[in-house]
Short mmCIF file of C-alpha atoms in Angstrom, two decimals:
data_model
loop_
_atom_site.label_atom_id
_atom_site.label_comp_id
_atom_site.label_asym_id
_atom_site.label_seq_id
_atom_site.Cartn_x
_atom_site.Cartn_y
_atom_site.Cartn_z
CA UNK A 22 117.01 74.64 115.09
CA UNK A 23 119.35 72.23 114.07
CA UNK A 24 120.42 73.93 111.00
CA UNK A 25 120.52 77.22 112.45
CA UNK A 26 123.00 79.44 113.97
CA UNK A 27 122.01 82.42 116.20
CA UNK A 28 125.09 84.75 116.92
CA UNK A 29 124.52 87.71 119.63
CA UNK A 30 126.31 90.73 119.81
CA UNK A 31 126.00 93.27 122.78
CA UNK A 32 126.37 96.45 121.32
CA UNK A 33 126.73 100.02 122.15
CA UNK A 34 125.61 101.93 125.85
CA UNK A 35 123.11 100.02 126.86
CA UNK A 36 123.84 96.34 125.52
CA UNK A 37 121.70 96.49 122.41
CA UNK A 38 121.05 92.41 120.62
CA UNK A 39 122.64 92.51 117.22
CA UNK A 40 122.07 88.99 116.01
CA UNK A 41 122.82 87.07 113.09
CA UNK A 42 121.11 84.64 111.93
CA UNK A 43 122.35 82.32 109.32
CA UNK A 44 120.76 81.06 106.33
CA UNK A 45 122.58 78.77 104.28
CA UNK A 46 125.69 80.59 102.96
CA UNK A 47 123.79 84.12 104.11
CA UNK A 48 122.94 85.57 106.61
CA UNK A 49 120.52 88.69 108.19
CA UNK A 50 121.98 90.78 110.43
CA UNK A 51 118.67 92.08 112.95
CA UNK A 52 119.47 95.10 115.04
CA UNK A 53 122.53 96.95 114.34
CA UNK A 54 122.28 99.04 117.17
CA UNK A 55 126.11 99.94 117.05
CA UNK A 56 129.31 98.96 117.45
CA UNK A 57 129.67 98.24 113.44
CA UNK A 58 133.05 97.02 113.48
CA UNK A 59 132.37 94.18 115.81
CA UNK A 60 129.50 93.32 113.77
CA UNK A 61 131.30 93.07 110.27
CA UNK A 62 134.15 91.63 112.06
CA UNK A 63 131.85 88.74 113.39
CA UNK A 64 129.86 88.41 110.20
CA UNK A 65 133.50 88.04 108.26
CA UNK A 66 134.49 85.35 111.83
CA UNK A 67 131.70 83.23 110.50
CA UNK A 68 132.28 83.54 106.74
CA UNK A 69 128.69 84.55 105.67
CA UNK A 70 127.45 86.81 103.38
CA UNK A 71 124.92 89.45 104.18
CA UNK A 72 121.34 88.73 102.74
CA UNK A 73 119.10 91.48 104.65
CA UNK A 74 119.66 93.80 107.58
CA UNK A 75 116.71 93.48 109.68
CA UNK A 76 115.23 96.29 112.17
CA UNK A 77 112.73 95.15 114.16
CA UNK A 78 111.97 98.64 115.19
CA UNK A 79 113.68 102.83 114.73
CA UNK A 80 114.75 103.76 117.85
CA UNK A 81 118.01 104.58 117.64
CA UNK A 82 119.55 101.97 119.90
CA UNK A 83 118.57 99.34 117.45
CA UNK A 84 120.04 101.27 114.06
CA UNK A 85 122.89 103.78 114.72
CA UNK A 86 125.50 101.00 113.34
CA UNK A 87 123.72 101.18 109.84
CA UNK A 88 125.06 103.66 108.25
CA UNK A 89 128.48 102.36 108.46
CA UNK A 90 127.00 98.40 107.55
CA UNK A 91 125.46 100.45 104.49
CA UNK A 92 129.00 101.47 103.42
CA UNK A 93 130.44 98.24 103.73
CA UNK A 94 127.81 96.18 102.64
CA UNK A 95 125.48 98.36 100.26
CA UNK A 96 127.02 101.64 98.78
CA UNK A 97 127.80 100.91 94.93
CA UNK A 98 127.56 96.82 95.48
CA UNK A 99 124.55 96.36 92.90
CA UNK A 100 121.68 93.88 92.74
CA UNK A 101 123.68 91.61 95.10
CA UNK A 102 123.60 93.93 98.64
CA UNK A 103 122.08 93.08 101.57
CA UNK A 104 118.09 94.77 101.73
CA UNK A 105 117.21 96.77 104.13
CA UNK A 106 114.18 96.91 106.13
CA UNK A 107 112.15 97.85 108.79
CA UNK A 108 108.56 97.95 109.31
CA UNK A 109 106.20 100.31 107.09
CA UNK A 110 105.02 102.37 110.69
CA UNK A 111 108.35 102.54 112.13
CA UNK A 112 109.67 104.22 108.06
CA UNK A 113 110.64 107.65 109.29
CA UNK A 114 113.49 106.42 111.20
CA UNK A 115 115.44 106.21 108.61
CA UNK A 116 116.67 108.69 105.28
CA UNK A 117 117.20 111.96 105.05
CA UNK A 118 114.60 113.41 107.24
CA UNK A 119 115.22 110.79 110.21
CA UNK A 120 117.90 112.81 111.85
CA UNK A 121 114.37 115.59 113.87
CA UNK A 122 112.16 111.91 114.29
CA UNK A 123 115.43 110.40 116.83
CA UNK A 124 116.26 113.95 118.61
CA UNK A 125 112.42 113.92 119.78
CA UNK A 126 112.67 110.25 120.95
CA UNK A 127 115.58 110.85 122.85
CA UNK A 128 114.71 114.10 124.40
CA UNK A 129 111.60 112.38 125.89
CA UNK A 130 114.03 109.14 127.03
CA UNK A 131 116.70 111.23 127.97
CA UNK A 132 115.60 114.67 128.70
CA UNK A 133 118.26 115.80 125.92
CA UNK A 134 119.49 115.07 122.40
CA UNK A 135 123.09 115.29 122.88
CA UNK A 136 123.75 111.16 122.37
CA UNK A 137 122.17 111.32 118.73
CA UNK A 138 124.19 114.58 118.30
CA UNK A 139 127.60 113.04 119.20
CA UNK A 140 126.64 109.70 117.43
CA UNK A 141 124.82 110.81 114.19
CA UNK A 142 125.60 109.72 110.77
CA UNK A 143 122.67 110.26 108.39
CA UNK A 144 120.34 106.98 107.67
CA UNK A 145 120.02 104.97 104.38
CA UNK A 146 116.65 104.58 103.15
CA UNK A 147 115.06 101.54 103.62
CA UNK A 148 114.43 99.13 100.61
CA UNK A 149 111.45 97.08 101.67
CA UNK A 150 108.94 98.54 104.29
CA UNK A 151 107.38 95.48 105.89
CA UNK A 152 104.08 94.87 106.76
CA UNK A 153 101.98 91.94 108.41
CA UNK A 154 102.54 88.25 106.48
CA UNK A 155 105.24 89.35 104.39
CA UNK A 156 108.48 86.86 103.77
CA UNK A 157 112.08 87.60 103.77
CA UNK A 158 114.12 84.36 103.42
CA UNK A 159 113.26 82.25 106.24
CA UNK A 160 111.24 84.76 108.29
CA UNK A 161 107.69 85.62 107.95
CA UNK A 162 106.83 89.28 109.25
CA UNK A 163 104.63 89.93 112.10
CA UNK A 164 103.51 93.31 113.08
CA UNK A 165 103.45 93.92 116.63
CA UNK A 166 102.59 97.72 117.53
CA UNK A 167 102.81 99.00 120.75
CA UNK A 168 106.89 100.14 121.60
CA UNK A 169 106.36 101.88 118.55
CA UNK A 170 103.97 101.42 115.68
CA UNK A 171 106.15 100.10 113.16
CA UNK A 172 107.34 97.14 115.60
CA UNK A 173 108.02 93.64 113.94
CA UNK A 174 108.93 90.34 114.86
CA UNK A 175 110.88 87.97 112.27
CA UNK A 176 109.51 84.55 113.29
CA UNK A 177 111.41 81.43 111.57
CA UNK A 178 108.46 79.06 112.26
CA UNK A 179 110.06 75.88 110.95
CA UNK A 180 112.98 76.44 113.55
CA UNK A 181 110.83 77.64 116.09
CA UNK A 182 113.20 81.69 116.72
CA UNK A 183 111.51 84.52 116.88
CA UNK A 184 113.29 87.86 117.22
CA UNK A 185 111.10 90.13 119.31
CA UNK A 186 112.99 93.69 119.29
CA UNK A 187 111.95 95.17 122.48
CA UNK A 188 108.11 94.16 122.11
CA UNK A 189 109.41 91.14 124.48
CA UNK A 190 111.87 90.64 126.80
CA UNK A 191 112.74 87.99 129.41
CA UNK A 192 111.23 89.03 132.59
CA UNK A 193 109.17 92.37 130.53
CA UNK A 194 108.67 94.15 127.79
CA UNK A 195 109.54 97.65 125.89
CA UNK A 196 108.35 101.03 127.26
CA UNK A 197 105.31 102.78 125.69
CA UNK A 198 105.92 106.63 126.69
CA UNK A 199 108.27 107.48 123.70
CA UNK A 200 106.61 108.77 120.27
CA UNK A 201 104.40 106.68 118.89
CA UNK A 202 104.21 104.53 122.12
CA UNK A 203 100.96 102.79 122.79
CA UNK A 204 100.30 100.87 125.67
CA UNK A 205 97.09 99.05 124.87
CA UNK A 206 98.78 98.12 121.22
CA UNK A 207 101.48 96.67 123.04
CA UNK A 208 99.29 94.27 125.84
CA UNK A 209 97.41 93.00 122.11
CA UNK A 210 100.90 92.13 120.97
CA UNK A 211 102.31 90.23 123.78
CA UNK A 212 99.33 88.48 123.71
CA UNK A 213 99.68 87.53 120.70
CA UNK A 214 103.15 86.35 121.17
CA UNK A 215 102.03 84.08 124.37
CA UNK A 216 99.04 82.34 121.99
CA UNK A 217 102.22 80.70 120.16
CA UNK A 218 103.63 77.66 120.50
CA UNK A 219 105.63 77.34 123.66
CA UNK A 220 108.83 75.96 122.89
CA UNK A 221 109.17 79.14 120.34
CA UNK A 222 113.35 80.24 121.26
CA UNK A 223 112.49 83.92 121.99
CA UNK A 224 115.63 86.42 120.93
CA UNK A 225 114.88 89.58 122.57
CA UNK A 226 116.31 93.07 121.62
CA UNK A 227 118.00 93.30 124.96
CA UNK A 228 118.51 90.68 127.92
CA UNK A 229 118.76 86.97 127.73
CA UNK A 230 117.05 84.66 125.47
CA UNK A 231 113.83 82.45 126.65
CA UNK A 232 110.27 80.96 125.30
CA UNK A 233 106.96 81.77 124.51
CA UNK A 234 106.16 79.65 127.43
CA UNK A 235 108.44 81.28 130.11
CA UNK A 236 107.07 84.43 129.28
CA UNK A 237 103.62 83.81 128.80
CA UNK A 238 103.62 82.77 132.68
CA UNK A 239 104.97 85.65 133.76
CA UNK A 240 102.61 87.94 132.01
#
């Protein structure tokens, strides 16, 4: 990963990942969970320009800062803004209808909807819905259902980082009881995950980084 350069960001209530990940004179921002000034004021700290913003899954947690990245980055900019995407299951977390698909989540999380209400800014559309094998930049797509059905991983195989949203963690992995949650799904996706190579740098949606190989003995 020589030529690479991961930047975290803890964002929001419960210490959401943002990362960036640079690529050449770009960048993709993965998991705006919130917190959007500190993300565009890091993105500006490190003097790249925004290629894609990357979800690797809906839940809220993960995309409440994109609205406001939208306006900065992608309102009226043209052919040259940043693309948004997410995966093709996970594609009704975001535009106009979102706002009843995140008030269900978090009344099962949280027994109440009053964080989305105090938070809530209504969702661009995506512009690429991404599905199994499909390439943005340096990352090839892999689907990994389970914490929800739309889950992805962006795996950079040449420099060995994969950013697992909350499929994988360091010590665990995402919950299965919100909409959409499947636990079987999500035992076939870790799996998955472990059958790669070792040394793989794991960048988890919350939590530390790690490997393939430190998790795969745990599992």
């Amino acid at each position: 990963m020589s030529e690479k350069k991961v930047t975290s960001i803890s964002v929001g209530e419960i210490a959401t990942n943002c990362w960036i990940y640079q690529m050449g004179d770009g960048c993709a921002i993965i998991d705006p969970g919130s917190d959007a000034p500190k993300i565009i004021s890091a993105v500006k700290r490190l003097g790249l320009a925004p290629r894609y913003i990357l979800l690797t899954h809906g839940h809220f947690d993960h995309i409440a800062a994109l609205p406001d990245l939208f306006q900065e980055y992608c309102a009226g900019k043209g052919d040259g803004r940043p693309q948004i995407a997410i995966g093709s299951g996970d594609a009704q977390y975001l535009g106009g209808s979102s706002y009843e698909r995140h008030r269900e989540a978090f009344k099962i999380a949280a027994g109440n909807a009053s964080y989305i209400d105090k938070y809530w800014k209504d969702m661009p559309e995506a512009d690429i819905l991404l599905n199994e094998g499909d390439t943005l930049g340096d990352f090839t797509v892999l689907n990994l259902p389970g914490h929800t059905p739309g889950s992805l991983a962006f795996w950079d195989k040449e420099a060995a980082v994969l950013f697992t949203g909350d499929t994988l963690f360091h010590c665990g992995w995402g919950r299965t009881d919100l909409p959409g949650g499947n636990e079987g799904e999500l035992k076939k996706s870790l799996i998955r995950i472990f059958k790669m190579d070792g040394g793989t740098a794991v960048f988890p949606g919350h939590g530390s980084s790690t490997t393939v190989a430190d998790e795969a003995k745990r599992y």
